[in-house]
Short mmCIF file of C-alpha atoms in Angstrom, two decimals:
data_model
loop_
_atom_site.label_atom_id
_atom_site.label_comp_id
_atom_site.label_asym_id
_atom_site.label_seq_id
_atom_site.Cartn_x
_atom_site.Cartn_y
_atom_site.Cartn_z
CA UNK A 1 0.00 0.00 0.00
CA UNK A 2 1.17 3.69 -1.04
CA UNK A 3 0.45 6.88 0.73
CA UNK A 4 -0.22 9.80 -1.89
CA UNK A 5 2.59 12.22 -1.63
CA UNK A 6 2.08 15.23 -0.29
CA UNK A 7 0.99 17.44 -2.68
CA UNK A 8 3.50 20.14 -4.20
CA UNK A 9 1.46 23.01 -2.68
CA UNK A 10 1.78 21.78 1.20
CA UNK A 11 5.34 21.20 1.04
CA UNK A 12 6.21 24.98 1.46
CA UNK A 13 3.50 25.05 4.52
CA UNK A 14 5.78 22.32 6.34
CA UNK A 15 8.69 23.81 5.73
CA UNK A 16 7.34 27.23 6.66
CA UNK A 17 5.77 25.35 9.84
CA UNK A 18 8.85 23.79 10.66
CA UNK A 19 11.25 27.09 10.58
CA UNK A 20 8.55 28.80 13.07
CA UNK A 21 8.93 25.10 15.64
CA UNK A 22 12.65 26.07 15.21
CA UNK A 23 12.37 29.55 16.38
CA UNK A 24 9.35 29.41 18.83
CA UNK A 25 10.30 30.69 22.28
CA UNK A 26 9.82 27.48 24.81
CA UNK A 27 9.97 28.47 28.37
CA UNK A 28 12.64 27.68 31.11
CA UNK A 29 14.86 24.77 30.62
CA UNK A 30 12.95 23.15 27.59
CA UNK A 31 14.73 25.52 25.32
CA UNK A 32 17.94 23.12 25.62
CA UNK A 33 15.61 20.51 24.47
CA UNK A 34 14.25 21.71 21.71
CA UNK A 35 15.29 18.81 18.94
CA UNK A 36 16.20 19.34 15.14
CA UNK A 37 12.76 19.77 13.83
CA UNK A 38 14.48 21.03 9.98
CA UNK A 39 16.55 17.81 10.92
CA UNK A 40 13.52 15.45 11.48
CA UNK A 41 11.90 17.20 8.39
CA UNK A 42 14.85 16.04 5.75
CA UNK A 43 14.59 12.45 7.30
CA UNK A 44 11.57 12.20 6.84
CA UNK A 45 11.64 13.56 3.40
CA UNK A 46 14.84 11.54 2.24
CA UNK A 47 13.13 8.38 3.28
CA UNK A 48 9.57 8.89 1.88
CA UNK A 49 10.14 11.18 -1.03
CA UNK A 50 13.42 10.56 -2.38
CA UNK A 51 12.79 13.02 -5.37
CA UNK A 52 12.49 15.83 -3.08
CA UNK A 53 14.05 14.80 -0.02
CA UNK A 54 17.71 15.45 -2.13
CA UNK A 55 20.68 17.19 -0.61
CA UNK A 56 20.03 20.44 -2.71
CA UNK A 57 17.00 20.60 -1.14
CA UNK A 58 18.85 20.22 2.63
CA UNK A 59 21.59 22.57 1.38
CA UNK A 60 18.73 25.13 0.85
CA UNK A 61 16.91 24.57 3.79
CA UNK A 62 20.07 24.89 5.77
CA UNK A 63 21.25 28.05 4.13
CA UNK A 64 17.51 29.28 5.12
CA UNK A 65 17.94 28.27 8.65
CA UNK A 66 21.34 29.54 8.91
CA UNK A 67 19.59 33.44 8.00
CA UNK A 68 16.52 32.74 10.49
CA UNK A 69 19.15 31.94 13.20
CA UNK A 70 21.93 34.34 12.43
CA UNK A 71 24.61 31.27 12.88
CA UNK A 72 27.23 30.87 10.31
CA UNK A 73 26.04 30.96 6.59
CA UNK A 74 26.55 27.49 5.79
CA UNK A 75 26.41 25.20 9.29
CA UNK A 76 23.17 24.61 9.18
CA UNK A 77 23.72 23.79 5.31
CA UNK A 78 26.40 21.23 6.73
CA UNK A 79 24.27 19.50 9.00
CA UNK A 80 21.44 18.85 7.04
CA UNK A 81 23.13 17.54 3.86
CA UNK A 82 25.26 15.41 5.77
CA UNK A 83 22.02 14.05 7.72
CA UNK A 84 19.95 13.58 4.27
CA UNK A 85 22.90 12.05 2.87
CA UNK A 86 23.30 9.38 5.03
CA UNK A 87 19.63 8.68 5.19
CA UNK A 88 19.91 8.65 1.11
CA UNK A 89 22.33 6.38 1.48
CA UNK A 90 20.78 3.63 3.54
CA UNK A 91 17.56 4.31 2.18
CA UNK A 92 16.65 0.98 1.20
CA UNK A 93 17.46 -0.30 4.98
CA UNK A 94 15.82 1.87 6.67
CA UNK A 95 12.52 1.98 5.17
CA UNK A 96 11.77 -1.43 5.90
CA UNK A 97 12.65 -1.22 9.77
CA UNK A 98 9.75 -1.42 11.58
CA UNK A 99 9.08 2.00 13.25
CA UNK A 100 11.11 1.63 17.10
CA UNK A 101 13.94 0.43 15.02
CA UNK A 102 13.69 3.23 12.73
CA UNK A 103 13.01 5.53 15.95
CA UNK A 104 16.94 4.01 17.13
CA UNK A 105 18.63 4.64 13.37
CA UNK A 106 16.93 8.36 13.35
CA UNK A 107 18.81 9.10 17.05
CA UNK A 108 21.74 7.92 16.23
CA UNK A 109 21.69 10.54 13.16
CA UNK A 110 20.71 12.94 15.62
CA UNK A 111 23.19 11.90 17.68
CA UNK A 112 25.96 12.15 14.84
CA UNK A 113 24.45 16.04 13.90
CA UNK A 114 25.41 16.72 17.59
CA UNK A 115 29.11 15.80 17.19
CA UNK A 116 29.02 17.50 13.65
CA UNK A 117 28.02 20.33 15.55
CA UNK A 118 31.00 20.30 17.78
CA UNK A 119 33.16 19.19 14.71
CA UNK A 120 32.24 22.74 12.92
CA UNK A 121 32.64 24.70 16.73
CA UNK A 122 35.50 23.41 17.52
CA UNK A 123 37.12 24.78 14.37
CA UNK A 124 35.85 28.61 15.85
CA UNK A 125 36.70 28.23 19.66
CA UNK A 126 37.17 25.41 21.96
CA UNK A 127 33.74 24.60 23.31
CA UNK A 128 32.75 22.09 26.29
CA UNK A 129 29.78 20.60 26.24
CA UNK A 130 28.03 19.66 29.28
CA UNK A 131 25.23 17.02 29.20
CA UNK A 132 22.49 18.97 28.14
CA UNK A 133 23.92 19.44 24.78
CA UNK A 134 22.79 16.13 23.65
CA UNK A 135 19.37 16.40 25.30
CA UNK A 136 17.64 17.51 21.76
CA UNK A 137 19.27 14.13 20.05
CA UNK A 138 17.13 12.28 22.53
CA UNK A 139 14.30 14.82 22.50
CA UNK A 140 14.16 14.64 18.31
CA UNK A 141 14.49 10.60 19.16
CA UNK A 142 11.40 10.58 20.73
CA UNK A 143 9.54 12.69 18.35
CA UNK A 144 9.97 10.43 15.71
CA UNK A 145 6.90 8.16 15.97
CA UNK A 146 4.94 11.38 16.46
CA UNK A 147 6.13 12.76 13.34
CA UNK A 148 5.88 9.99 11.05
CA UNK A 149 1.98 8.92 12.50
CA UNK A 150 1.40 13.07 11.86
CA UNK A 151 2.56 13.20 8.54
CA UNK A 152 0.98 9.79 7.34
CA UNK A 153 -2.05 10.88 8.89
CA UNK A 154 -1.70 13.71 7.17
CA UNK A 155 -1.27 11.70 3.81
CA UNK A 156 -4.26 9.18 4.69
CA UNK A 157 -6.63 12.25 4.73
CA UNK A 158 -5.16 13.63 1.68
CA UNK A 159 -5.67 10.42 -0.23
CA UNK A 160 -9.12 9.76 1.56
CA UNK A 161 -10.25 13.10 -0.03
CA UNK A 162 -9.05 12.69 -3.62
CA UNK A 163 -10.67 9.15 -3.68
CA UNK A 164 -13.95 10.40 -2.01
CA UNK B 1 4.33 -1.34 -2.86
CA UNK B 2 6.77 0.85 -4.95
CA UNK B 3 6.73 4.61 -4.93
CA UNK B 4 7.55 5.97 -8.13
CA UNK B 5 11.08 6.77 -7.61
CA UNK B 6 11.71 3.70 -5.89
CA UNK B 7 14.09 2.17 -9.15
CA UNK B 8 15.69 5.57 -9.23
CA UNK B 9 16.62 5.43 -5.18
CA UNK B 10 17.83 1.90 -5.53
CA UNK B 11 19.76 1.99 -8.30
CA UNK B 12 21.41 4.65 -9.74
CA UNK B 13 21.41 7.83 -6.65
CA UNK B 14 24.41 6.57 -5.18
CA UNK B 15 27.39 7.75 -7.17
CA UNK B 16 25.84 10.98 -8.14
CA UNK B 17 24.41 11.34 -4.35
CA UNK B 18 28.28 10.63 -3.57
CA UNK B 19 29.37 13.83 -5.59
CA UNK B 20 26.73 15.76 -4.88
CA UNK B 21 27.66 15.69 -1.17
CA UNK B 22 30.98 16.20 -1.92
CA UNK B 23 30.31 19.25 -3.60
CA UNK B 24 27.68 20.46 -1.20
CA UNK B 25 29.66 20.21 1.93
CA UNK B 26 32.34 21.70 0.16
CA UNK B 27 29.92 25.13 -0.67
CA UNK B 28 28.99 24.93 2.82
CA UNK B 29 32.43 24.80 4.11
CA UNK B 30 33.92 27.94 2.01
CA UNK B 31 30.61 29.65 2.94
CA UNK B 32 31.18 29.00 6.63
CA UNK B 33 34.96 30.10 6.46
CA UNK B 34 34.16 33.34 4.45
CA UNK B 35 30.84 34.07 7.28
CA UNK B 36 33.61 33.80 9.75
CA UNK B 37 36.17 35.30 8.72
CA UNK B 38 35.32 38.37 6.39
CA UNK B 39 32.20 40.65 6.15
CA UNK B 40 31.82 39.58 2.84
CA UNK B 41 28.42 37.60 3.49
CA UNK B 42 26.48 40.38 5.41
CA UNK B 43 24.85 42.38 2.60
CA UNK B 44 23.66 39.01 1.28
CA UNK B 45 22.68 37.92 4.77
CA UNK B 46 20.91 41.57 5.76
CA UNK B 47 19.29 41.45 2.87
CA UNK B 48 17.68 37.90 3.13
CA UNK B 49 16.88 38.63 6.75
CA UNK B 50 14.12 41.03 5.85
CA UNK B 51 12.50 38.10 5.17
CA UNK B 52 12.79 36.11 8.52
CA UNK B 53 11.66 39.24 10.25
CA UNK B 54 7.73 38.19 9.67
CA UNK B 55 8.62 34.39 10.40
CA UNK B 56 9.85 35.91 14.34
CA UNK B 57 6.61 38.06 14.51
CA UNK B 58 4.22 35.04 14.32
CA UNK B 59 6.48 32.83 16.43
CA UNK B 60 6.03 35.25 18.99
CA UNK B 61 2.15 35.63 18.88
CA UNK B 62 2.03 32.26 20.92
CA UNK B 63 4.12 33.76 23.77
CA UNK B 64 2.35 37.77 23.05
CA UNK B 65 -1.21 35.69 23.04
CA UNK B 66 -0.06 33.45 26.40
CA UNK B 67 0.80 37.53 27.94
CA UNK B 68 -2.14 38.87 26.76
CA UNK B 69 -4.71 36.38 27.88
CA UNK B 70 -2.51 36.33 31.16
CA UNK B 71 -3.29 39.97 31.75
CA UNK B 72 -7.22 40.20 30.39
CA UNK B 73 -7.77 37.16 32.94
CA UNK B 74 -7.30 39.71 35.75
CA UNK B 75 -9.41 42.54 36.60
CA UNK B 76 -6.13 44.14 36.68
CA UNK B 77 -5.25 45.21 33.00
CA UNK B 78 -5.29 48.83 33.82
CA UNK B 79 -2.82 48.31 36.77
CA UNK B 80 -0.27 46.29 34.60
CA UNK B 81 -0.04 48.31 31.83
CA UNK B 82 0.10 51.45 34.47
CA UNK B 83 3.13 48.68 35.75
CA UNK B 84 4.49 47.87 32.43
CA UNK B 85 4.79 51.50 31.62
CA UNK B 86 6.80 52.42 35.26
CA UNK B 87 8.99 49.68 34.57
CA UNK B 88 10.27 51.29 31.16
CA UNK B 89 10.58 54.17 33.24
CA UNK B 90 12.65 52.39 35.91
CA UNK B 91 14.69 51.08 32.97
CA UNK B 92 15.87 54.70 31.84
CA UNK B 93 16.31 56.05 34.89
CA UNK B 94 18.92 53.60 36.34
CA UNK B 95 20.52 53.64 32.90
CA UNK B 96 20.64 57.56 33.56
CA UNK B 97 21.89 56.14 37.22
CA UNK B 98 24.70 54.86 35.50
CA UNK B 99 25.41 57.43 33.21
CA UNK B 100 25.82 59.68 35.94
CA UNK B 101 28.48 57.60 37.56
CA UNK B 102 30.28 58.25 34.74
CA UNK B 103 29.82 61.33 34.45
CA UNK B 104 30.78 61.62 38.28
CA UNK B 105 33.96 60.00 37.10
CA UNK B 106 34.70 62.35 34.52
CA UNK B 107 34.62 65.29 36.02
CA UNK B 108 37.18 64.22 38.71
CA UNK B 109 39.55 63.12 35.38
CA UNK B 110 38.55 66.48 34.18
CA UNK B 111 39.84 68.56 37.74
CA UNK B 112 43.28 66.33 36.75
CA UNK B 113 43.44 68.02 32.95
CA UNK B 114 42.05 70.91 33.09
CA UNK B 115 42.43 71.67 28.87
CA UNK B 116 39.80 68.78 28.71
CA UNK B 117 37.02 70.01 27.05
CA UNK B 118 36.29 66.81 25.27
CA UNK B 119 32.57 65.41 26.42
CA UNK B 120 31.01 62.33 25.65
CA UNK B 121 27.60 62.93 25.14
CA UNK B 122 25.26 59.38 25.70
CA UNK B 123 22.04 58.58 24.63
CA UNK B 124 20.04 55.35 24.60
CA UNK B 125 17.35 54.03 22.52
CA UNK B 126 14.99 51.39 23.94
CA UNK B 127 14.66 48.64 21.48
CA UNK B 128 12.21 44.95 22.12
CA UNK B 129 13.97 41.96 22.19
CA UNK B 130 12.37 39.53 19.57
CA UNK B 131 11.46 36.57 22.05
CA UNK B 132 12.70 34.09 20.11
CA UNK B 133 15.45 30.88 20.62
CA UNK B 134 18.29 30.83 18.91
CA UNK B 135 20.47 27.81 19.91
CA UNK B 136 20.65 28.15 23.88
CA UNK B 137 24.65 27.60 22.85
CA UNK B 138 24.96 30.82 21.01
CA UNK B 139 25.01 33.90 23.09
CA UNK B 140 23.01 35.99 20.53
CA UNK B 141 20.03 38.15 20.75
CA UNK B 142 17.67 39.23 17.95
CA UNK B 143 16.26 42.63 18.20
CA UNK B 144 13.35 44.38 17.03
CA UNK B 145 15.30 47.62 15.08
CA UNK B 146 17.45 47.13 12.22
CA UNK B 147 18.76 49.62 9.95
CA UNK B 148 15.92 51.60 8.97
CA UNK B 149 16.31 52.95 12.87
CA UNK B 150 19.85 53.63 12.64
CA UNK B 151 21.07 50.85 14.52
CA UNK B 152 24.95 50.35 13.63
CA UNK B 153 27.34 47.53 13.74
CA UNK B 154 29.09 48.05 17.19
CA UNK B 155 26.78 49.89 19.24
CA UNK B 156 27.06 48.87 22.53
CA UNK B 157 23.44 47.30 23.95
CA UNK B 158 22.80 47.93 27.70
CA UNK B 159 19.83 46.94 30.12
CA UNK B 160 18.91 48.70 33.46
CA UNK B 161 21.77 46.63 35.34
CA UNK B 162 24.65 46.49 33.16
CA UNK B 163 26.41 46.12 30.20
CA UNK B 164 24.73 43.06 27.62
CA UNK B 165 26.67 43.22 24.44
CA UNK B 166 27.04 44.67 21.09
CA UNK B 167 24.79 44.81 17.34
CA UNK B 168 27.14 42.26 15.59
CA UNK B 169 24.80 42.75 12.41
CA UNK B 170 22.15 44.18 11.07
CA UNK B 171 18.88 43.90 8.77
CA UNK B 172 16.60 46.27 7.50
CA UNK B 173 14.62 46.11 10.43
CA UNK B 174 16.32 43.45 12.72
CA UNK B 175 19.70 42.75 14.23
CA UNK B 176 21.41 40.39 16.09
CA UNK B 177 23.54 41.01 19.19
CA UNK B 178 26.57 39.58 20.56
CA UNK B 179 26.41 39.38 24.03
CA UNK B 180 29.84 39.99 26.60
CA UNK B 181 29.22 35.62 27.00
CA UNK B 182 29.92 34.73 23.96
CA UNK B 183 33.53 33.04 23.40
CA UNK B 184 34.31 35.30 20.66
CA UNK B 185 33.49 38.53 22.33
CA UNK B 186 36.15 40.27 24.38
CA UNK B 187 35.55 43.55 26.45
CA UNK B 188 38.16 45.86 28.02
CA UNK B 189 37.51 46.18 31.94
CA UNK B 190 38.92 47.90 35.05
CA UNK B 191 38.36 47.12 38.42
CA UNK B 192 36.34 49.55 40.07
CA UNK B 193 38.32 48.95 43.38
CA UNK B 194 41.50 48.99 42.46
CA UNK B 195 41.63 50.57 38.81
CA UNK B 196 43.52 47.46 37.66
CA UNK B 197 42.60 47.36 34.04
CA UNK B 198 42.13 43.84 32.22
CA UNK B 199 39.79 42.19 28.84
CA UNK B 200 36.97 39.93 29.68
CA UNK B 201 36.05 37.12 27.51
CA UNK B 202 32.70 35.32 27.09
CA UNK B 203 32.80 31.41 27.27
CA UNK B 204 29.42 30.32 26.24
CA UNK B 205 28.00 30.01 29.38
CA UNK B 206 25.16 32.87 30.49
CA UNK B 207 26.66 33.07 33.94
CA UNK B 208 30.44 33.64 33.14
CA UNK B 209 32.82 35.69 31.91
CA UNK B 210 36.59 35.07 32.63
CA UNK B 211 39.88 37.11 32.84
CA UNK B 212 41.82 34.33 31.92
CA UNK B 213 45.68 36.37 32.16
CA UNK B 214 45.79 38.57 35.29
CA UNK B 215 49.11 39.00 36.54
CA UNK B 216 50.35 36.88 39.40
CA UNK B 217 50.49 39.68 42.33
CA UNK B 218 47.05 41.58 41.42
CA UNK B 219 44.69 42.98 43.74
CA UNK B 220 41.78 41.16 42.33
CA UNK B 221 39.29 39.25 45.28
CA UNK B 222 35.40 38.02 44.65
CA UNK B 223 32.96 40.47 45.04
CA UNK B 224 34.99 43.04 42.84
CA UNK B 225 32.70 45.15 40.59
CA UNK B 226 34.05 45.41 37.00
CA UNK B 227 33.22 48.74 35.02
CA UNK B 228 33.97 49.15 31.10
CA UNK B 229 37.10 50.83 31.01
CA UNK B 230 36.31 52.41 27.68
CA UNK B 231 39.81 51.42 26.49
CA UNK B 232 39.19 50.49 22.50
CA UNK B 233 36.71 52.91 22.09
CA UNK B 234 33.83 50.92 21.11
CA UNK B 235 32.52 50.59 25.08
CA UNK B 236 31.72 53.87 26.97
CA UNK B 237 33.65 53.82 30.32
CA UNK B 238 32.09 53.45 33.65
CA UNK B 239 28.99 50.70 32.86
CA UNK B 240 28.88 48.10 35.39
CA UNK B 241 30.23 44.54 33.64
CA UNK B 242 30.33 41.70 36.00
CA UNK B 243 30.57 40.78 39.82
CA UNK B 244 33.58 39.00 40.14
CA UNK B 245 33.29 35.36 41.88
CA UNK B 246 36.24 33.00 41.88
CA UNK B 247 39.91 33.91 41.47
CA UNK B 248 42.52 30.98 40.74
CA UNK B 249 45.40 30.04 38.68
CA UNK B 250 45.29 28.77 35.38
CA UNK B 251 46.40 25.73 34.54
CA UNK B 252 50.45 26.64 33.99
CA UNK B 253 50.47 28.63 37.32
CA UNK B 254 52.06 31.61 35.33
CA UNK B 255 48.86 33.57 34.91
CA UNK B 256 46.08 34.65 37.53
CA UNK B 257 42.59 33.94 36.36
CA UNK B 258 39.15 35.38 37.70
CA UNK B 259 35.68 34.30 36.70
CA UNK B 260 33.33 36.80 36.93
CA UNK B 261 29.49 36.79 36.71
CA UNK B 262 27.64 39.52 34.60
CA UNK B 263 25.67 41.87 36.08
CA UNK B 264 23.03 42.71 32.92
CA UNK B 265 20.05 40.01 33.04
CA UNK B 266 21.03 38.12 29.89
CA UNK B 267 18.25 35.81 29.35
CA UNK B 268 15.25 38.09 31.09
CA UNK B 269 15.43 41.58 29.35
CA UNK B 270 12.65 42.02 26.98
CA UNK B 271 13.92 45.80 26.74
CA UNK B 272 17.50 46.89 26.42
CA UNK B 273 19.28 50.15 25.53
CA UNK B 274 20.62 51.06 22.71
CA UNK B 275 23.97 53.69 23.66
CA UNK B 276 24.51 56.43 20.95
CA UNK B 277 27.59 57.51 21.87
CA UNK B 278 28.67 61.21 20.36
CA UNK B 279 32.65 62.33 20.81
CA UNK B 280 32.15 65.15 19.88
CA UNK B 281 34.21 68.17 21.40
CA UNK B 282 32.39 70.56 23.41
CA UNK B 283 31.77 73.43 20.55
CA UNK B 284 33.12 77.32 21.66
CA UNK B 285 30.53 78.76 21.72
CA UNK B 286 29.23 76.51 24.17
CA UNK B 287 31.74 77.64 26.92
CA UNK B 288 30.11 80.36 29.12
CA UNK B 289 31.34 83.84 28.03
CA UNK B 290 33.28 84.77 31.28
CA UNK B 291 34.86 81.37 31.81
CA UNK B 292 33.33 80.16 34.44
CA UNK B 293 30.69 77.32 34.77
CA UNK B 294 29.80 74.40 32.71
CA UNK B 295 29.41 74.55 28.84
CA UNK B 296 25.95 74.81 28.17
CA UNK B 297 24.18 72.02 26.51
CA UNK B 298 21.06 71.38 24.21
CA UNK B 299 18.30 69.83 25.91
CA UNK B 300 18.14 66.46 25.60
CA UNK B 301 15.99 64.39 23.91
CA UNK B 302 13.16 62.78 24.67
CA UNK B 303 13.89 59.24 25.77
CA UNK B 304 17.96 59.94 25.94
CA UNK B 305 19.72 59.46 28.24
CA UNK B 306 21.66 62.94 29.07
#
């Protein structure tokens, strides 16, 4: 069984709608556990639309992120192509985990954007991090199922409406 | 089963992913280096970040609507906007607090030359703080004024308690700040008990600054207040910096090193000051005819801090 794709026309909303999770103000200590929503986004878009889910498309959406944030033109960039990438390249793999497994294989990417992270830093200024630097990893982890039920869900209504 | 591109994925992407990432990363990398190391990038950047400008607007309605709600709840709308609006004013006035400190200090440096007649005029600007998150690992703040309200590159950005940082770049109508925590910003200081004069750099952390190479034998003890010491011209002197907490050694034993903890409210200020800072000399005709007295000055402006 295939779910539609999502239409051309929506794909700019999610983006649009993940830029504003990226920059929306959470309160006290949940701001060091906000995960990688642009990150969650490409993985999600590398596995289940390979066509658009290419590493132009993370290169752009970095290079976006990277003028939202005011960080470096170009980390951002980094992070996501090397993410989609990855994902590209064990494509076939991962789309036939079932979805815990696939919940592991997305935090361990997480996990490997986190080091990139420090990678690119480290280049700048020596930086330390403590342990709430890898909190979002785990936090972006978790989201996973949520993400992937939204999106399908998302799809299912879609494709209940154009064959209503 | 298949999706369309399925045969495509399987087969042939991986080569041409291969380069593709290659070349990518590399355009990434050269951008990064240039960003970092020349001002190359910031038209580019300024120019695109007109754009983000609306995208922090409706993140913030969330947090505006949570406020807003908040106060219409209470019978007391009248009383917090009466409270909001004293606040602003407490703002400006210990900023003026400040300012007069330095002026204080001035004038003594002024008995010592007397053919002084140089005057730093100050005045500040309140600008909003767009209430967004930028990585909690980046000491940067976004703020509501960009060019089109003459905010510069290098202003110094203050709040009612001390000094927070300086406009690292601009927008048309947003720019960010660095603030005195971040590991690549560095501001001259002098301790306000002993004069000793130092640079205090930012290491990432909201609750730190450090003076990582004090001399062995200096008069430097927790619970010293460090001032700007307007060496390097970009900081006015006199503004309250950081408290200091901890002195110790560094790790070779030939330096003395003191963390110190900065006064300003980093994370809390939804208001800060802009400083306008004005070198000019004191104009002749400003001097009172017979000599005697202080020159006489415009009045100031609305909102500035005199």
């Amino acid at each position: 069984m295939s779910l539609p794709r999502l239409p051309t026309g929506l794909l700019p909303f999610v983006v649009l709608a993940t830029y504003l999770l990226t920059v929306l103000p959470l309160p006290g200590v949940l701001v060091h556990a906000k995960p990688f929503w642009l990150g969650l986004l490409m993985i999600w878009l590398a596995l289940e639309q390979p066509e658009r889910g290419s590493l132009g498309v993370a290169l752009l959406l970095g290079l976006g992120a990277d003028v939202l944030l005011g960080t470096w033109f170009g980390e951002h960039a980094f992070r996501l192509v090397v993410i989609t990438f990855i994902v590209r390249r064990f494509r076939p793999r991962l789309r036939f985990f079932t979805l815990w497994q696939q919940t592991l294989a997305v935090g361990a990417l997480l996990l490997n954007d986190r080091i990139v992270i420090l990678m690119l830093r480290s280049f700048a200024s020596a930086t330390s991090p403590d342990l709430l630097f890898w909190l979002p990893a785990l936090v972006g982890m978790l989201m996973w199922p949520l993400l992937v039920i939204a999106l399908d869900d998302l799809r299912q209504r879609l494709r209940a409406r154009s064959a209503g | 089963m298949a999706v369309a591109g399925d045969k495509n994925a399987l087969f042939a992407s991986g080569q041409a992913d291969t380069l593709r990432l290659i070349l990518y990363l590399t355009i990434a990398v050269a951008l990064m280096v240039t960003d970092h190391h020349s001002g190359y990038l910031q038209q580019i950047r300024a120019a695109m970040g007109a754009v983000a400008v609306p995208l922090y607007r409706i993140a913030q309605a969330p947090v505006e609507g949570a406020r807003w709600l908040h106060a219409a709840g209470s019978e007391r709308v009248e009383l917090k906007r009466e409270n909001d609006a004293l606040r602003a004013e407490l703002l400006l006035a210990q900023a003026r607090m400040n300012a007069a400190r330095i002026e204080t200090e001035q004038n003594r440096r002024l008995q010592d030359l007397l053919d002084a007649g140089r005057r730093y005029r100050l005045s500040g600007r309140m600008v909003q703080v767009f209430d967004i998150d930028i990585d909690p690992y980046r000491q940067r703040l976004i703020l509501d004024a960009g060019n089109t309200n003459a905010v510069r590159v290098g202003q110094p950005v203050i709040d009612a308690h001390g000094l927070v940082g300086q406009v690292m770049s601009t927008t048309a109508s947003s720019s960010t700040v660095m603030l005195i925590t971040d590991p690549d910003h560095a501001v001259p200081i002098r301790n306000a008990r002993t004069g000793q004069r130092a640079v205090a750099y930012g290491q990432g952390r909201d609750d730190r600054i450090v003076l990582p190479t004090l001399p062995m034998n200096s008069d430097i003890v927790p619970g010293d207040e460090l001032l700007t010491s307007g060496l390097g011209g970009r900081f006015p002197a006199g503004f309250p910096v950081a408290i200091v907490r901890e002195v110790g050694v560094d790790e070779n034993g030939t330096f003395a090193q003191a963390a110190a903890e900065p006064l300003a409210r980093l994370r809390q200020s939804s208001e800060l000051l802009l400083l306008e800072e004005s070198a000019e000399m004191t104009a002749e005709e400003q001097w009172p005819a017979d000599g005697i007295g202080p020159p006489y000055q415009r009045p100031p402006v609305e909102g500035a801090v005199p």
